[in-house]
PDB file of C-alpha atoms in Angstrom:
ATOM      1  CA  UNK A 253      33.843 134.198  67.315  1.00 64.00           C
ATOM      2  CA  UNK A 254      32.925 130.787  68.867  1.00 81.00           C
ATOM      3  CA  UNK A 255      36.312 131.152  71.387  1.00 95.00           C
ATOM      4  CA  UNK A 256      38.771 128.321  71.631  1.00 98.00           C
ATOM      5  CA  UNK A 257      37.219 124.911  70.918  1.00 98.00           C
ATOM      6  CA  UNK A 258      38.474 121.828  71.906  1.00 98.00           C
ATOM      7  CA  UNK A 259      37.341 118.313  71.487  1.00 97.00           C
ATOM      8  CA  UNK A 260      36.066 116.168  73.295  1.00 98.00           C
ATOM      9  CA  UNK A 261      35.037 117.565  76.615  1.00 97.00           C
ATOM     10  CA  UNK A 262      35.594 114.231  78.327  1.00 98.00           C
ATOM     11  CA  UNK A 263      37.919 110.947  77.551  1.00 97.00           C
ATOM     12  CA  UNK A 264      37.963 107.887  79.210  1.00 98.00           C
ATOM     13  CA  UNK A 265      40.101 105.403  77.702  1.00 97.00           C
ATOM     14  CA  UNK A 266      42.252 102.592  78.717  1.00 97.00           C
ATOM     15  CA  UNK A 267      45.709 102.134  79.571  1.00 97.00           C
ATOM     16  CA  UNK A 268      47.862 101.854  76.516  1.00 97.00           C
ATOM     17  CA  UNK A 269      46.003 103.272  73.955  1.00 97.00           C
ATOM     18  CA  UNK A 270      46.447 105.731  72.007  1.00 97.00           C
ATOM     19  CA  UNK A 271      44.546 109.455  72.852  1.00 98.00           C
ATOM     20  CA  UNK A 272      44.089 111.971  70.619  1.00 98.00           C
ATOM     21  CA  UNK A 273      43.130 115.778  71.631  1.00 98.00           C
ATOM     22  CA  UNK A 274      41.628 118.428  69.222  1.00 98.00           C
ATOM     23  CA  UNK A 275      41.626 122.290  69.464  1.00 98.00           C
ATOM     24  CA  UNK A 276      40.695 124.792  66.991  1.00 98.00           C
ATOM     25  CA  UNK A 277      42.124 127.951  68.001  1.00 97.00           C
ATOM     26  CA  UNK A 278      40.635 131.533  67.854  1.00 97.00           C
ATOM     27  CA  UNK A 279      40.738 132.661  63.970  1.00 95.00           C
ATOM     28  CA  UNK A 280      43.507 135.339  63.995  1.00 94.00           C
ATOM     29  CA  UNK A 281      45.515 134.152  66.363  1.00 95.00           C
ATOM     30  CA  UNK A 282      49.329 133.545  65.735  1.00 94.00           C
ATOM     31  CA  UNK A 283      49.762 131.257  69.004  1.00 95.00           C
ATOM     32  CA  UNK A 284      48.539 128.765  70.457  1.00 96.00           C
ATOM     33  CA  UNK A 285      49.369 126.770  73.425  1.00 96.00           C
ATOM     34  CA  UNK A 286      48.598 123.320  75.121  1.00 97.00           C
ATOM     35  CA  UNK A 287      48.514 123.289  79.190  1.00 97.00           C
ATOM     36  CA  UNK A 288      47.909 120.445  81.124  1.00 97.00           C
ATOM     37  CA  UNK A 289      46.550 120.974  84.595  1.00 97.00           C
ATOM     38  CA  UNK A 290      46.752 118.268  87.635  1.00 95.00           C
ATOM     39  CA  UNK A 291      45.867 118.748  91.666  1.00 90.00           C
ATOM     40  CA  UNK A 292      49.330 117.873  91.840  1.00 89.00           C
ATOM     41  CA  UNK A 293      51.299 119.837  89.052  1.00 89.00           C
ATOM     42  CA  UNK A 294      49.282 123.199  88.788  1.00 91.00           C
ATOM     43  CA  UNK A 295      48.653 124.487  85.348  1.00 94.00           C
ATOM     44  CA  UNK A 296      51.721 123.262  83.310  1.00 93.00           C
ATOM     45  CA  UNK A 297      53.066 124.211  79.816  1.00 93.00           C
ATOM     46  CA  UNK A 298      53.692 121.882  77.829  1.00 96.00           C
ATOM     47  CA  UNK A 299      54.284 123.254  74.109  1.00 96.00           C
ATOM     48  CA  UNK A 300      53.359 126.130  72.040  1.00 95.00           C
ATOM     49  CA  UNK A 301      53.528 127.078  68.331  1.00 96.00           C
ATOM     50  CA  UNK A 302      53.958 130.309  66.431  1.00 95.00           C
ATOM     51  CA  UNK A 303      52.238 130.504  62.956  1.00 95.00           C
ATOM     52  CA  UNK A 304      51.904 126.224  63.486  1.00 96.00           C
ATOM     53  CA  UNK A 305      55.640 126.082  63.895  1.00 96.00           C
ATOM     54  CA  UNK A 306      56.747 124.672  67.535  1.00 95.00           C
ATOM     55  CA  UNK A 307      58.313 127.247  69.354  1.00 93.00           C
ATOM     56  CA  UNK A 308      59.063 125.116  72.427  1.00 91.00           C
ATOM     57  CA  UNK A 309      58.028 121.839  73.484  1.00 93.00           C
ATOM     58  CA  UNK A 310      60.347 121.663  76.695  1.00 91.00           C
ATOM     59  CA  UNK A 311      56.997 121.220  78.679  1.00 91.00           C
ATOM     60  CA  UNK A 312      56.484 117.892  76.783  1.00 94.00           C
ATOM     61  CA  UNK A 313      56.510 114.968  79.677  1.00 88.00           C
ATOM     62  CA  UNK A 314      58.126 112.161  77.192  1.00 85.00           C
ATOM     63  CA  UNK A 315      57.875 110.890  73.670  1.00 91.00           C
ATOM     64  CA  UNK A 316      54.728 109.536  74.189  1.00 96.00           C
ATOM     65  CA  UNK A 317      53.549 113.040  73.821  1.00 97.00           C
ATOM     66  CA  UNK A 318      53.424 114.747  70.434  1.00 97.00           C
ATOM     67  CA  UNK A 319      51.732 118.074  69.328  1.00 98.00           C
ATOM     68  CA  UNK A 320      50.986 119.082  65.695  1.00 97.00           C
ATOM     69  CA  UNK A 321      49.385 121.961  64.133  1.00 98.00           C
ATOM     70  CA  UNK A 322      49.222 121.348  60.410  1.00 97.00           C
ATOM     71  CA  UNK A 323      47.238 125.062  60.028  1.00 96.00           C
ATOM     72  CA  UNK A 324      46.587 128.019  61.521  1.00 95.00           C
ATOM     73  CA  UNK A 325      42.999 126.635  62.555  1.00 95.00           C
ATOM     74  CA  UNK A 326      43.526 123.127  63.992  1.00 97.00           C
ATOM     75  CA  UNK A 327      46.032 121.390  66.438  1.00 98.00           C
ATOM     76  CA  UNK A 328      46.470 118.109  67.833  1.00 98.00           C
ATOM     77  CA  UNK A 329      48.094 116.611  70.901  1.00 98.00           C
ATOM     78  CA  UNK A 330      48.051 112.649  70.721  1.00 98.00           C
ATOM     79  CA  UNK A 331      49.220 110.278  73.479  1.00 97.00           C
ATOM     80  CA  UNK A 332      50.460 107.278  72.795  1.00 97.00           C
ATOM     81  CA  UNK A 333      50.244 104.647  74.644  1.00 96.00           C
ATOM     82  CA  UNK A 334      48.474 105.968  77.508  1.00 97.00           C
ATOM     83  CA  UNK A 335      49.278 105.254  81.050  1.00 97.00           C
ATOM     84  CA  UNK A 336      47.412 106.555  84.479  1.00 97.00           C
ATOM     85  CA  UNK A 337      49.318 109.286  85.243  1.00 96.00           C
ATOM     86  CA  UNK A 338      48.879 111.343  81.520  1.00 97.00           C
ATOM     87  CA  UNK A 339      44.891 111.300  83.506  1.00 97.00           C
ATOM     88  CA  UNK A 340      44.710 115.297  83.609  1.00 98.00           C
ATOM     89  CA  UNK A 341      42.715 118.119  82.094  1.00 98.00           C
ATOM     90  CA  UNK A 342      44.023 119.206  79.045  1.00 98.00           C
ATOM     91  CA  UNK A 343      43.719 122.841  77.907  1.00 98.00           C
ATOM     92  CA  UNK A 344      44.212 124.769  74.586  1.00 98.00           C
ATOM     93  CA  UNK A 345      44.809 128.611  74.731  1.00 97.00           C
ATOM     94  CA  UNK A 346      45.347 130.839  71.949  1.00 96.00           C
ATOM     95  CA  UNK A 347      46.566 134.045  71.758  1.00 95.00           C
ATOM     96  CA  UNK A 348      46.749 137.269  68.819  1.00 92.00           C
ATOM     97  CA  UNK A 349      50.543 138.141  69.472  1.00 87.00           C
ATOM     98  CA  UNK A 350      52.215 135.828  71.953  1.00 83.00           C
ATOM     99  CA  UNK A 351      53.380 134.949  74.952  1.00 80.00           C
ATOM    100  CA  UNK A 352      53.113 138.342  76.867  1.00 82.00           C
ATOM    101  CA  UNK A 353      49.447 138.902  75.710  1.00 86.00           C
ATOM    102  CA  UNK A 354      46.253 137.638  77.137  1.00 92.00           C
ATOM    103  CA  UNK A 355      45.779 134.197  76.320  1.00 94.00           C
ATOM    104  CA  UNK A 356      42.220 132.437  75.481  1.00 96.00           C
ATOM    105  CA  UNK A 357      41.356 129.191  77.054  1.00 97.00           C
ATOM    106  CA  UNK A 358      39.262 126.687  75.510  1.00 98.00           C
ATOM    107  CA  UNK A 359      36.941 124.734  78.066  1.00 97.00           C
ATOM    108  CA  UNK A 360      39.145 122.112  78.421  1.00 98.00           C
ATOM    109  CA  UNK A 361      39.832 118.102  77.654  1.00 98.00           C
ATOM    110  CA  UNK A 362      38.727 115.957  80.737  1.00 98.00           C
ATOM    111  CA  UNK A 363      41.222 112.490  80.082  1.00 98.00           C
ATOM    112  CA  UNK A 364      40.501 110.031  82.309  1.00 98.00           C
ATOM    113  CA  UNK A 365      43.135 106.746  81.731  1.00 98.00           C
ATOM    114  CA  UNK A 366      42.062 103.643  83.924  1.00 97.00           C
TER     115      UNK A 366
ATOM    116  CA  UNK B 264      63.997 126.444  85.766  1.00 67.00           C
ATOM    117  CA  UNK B 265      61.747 129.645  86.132  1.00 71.00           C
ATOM    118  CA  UNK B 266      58.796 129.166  89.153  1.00 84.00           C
ATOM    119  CA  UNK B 267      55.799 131.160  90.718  1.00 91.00           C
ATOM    120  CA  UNK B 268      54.658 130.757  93.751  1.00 93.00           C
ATOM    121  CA  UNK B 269      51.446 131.466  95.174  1.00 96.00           C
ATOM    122  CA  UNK B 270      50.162 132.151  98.684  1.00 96.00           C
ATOM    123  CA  UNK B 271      47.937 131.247 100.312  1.00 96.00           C
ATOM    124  CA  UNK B 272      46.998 127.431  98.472  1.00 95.00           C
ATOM    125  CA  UNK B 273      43.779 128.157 100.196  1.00 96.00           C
ATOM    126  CA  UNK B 274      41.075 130.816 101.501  1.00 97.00           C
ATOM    127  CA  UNK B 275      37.978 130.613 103.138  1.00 97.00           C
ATOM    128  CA  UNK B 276      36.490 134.130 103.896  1.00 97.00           C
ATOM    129  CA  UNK B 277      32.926 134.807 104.825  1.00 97.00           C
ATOM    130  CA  UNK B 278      31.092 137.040 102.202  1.00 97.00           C
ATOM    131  CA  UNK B 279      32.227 141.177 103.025  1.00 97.00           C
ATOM    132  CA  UNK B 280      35.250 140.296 104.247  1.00 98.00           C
ATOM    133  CA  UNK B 281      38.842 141.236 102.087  1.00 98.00           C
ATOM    134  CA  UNK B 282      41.031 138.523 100.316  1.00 98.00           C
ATOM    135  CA  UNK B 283      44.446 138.528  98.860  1.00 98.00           C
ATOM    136  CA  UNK B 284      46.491 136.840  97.492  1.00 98.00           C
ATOM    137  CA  UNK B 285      49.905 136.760  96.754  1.00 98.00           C
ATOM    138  CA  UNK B 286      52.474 135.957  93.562  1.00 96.00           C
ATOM    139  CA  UNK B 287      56.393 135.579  93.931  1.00 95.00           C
ATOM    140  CA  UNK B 288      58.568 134.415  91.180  1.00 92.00           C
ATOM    141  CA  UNK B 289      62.147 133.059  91.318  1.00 89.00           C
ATOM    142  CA  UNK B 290      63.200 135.308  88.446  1.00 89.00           C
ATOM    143  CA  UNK B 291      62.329 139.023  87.428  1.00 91.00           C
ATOM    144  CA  UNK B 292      59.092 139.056  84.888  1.00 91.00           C
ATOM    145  CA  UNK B 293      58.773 141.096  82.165  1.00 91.00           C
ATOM    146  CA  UNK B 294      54.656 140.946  82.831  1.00 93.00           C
ATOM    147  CA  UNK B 295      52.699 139.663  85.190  1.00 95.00           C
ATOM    148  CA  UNK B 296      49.140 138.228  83.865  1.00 96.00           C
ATOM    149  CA  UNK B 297      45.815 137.374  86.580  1.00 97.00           C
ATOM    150  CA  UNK B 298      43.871 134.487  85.369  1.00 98.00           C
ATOM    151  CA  UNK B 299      39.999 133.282  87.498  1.00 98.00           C
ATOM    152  CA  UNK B 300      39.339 130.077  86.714  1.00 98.00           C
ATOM    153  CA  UNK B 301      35.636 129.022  88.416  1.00 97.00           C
ATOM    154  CA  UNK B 302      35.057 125.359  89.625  1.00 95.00           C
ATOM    155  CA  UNK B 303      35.017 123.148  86.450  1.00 94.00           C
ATOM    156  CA  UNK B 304      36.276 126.385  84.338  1.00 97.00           C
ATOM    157  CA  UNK B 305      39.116 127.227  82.361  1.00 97.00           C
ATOM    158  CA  UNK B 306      40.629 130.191  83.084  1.00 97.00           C
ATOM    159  CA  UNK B 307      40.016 133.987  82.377  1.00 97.00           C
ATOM    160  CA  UNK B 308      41.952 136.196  81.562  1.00 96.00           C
ATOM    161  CA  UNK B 309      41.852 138.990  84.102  1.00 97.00           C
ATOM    162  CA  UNK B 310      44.421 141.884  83.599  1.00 96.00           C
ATOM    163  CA  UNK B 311      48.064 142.179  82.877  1.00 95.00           C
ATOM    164  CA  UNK B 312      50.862 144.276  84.584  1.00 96.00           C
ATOM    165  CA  UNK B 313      53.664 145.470  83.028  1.00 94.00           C
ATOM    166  CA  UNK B 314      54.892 148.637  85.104  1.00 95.00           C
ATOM    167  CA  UNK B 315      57.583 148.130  87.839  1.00 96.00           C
ATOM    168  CA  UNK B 316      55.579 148.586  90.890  1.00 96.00           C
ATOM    169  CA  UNK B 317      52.221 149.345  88.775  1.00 97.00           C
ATOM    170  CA  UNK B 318      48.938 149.358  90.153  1.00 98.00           C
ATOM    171  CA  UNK B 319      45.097 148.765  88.703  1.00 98.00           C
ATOM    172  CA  UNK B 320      42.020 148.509  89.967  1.00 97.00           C
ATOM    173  CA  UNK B 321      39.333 146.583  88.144  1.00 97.00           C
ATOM    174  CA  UNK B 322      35.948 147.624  91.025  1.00 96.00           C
ATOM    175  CA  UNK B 323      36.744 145.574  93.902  1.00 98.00           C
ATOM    176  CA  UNK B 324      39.926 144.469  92.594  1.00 98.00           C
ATOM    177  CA  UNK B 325      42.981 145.768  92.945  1.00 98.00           C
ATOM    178  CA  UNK B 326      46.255 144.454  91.785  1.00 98.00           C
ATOM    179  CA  UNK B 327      50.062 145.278  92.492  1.00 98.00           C
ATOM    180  CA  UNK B 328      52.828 144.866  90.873  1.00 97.00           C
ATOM    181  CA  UNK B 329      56.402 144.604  92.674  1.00 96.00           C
ATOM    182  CA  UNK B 330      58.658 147.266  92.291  1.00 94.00           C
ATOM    183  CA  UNK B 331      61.591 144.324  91.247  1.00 94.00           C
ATOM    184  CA  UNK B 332      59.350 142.445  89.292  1.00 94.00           C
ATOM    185  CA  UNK B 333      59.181 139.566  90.994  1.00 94.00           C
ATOM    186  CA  UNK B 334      56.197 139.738  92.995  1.00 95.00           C
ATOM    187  CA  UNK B 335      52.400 141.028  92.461  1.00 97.00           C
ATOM    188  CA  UNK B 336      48.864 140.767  94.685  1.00 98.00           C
ATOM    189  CA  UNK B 337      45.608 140.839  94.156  1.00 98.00           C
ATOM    190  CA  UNK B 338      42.992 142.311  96.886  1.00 98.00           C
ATOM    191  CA  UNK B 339      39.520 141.733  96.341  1.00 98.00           C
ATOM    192  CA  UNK B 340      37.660 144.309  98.909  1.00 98.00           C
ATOM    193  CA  UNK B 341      34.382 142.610 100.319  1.00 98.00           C
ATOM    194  CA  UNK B 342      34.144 139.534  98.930  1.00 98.00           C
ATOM    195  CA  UNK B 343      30.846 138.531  96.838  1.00 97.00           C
ATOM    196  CA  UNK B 344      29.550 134.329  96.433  1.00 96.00           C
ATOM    197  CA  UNK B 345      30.585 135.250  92.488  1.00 97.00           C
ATOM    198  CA  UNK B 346      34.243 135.635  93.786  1.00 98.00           C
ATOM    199  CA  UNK B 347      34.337 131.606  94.333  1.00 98.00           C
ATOM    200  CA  UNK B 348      37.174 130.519  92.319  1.00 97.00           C
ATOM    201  CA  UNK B 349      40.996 129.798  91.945  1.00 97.00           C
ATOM    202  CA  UNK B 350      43.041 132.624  91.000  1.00 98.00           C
ATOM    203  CA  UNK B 351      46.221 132.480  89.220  1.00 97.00           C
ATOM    204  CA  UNK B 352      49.130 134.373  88.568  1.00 96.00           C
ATOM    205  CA  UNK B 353      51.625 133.740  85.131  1.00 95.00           C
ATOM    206  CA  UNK B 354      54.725 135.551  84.954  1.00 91.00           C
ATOM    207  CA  UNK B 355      56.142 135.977  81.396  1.00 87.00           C
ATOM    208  CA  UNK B 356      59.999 135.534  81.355  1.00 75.00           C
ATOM    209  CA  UNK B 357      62.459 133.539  78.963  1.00 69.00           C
ATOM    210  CA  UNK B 358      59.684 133.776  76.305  1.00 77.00           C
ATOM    211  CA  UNK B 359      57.106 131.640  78.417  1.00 82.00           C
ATOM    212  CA  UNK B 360      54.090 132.355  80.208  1.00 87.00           C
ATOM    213  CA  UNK B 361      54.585 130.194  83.597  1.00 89.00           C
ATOM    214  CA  UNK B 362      51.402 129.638  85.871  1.00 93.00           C
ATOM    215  CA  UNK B 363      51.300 130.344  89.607  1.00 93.00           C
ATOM    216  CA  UNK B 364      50.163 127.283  92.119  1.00 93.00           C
ATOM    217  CA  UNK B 365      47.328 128.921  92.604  1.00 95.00           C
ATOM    218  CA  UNK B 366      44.872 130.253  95.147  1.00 97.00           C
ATOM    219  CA  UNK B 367      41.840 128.533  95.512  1.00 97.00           C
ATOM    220  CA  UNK B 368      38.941 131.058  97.409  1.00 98.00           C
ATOM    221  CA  UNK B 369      36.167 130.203  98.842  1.00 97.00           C
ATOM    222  CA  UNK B 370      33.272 132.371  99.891  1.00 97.00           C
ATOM    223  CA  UNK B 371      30.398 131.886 102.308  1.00 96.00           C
ATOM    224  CA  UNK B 372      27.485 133.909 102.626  1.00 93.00           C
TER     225      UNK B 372
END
């Protein structure tokens, strides 16, 4: 297997529009996870989904944010608009059987918002 | 809500010498996970914990789970250049896995 892959590697975009983040999680995997790491904030979680249902998007910063994961082999996190501060790297993990098993990161979505 | 804290935010050892690091949540864990991530990495999965006061040993690495559940370590013993990285702890409680700060180690030959 290929691992987590997410797409693109890198994002620049400007302020106020719209960002959208792909992931295609390990085939076999029930869960899957978006992080979102800063210097400032650490490595923080922002929602996961069971079998593509949403399990808990508490991590979610505002409604600009929304996650989706219309099958078991592709999820999306979109941004919209964009501002400055969403200017992070964006991770996708997956996992076989949850929360309390070894999760798989994908290399990672470099968003740059100027 | 639920936090782990990580000390030290910083390391700078000179290769041979030991390293550790230390994890302390504000809640008990029902597992404690290691993560390396390497400059410009994601991270790896390193080894999880589950025991009350368990320890492993992966070679030079030896980790340490708290016998409440609320803290762990990792020791590296003599530090190699491939050691360069940040290592994180996540604590799994409330049916989320919650990342450590961090501890970011840096190794000179």
């Amino acid at each position: 297997d290929a691992g987590v892959i997410q797409s693109p590697r890198h994002e620049v975009t400007e302020m106020g529009q719209e960002v959208t983040l792909r992931c295609k999680p390990i085939s076999g995997h029930d869960y899957l996870f978006w992080y979102r790491q800063t210097m400032m904030r650490g490595l923080e979680l922002l929602i996961y989904f069971n079998n593509n249902v949403p399990i808990d998007d508490s991590g979610m910063p505002e409604d600009r944010f929304s996650a989706k994961m219309p099958n078991a082999s592709f999820s999306t996190l979109k941004i919209q608009p964009s501002e400055p501060r969403d200017s992070a790297v964006y991770f996708c993990a997956s996992s076989p059987t949850g929360v309390s098993t070894e999760a798989f990161f994908g290399q990672g979505t470099r968003l740059t918002v100027v | 809500g639920q936090q782990v804290m990580q000390i030290p935010q910083y390391q700078h050892v000179q290769e041979g010498e030991d390293f550790t690091t230390y994890c302390n949540s504000s809640t008990t864990l029902s597992n404690i996970q290691w993560y390396k991530q390497r400059p410009g990495g994601h991270p790896v999965f390193l080894i999880q914990l589950v025991k009350s006061g368990e320890v492993k040993k992966q070679k030079r690495l030896t980790f340490q789970f708290g016998e409440a559940k609320k803290n762990s370590s990792l020791h590296i013993t003599a530090t190699q250049t491939t050691d360069v990285g940040t290592y994180f702890c996540a604590g799994t409680g409330f049916q989320k896995l919650v990342f450590g700060t961090g501890t970011r180690l840096l190794v000179s030959p």
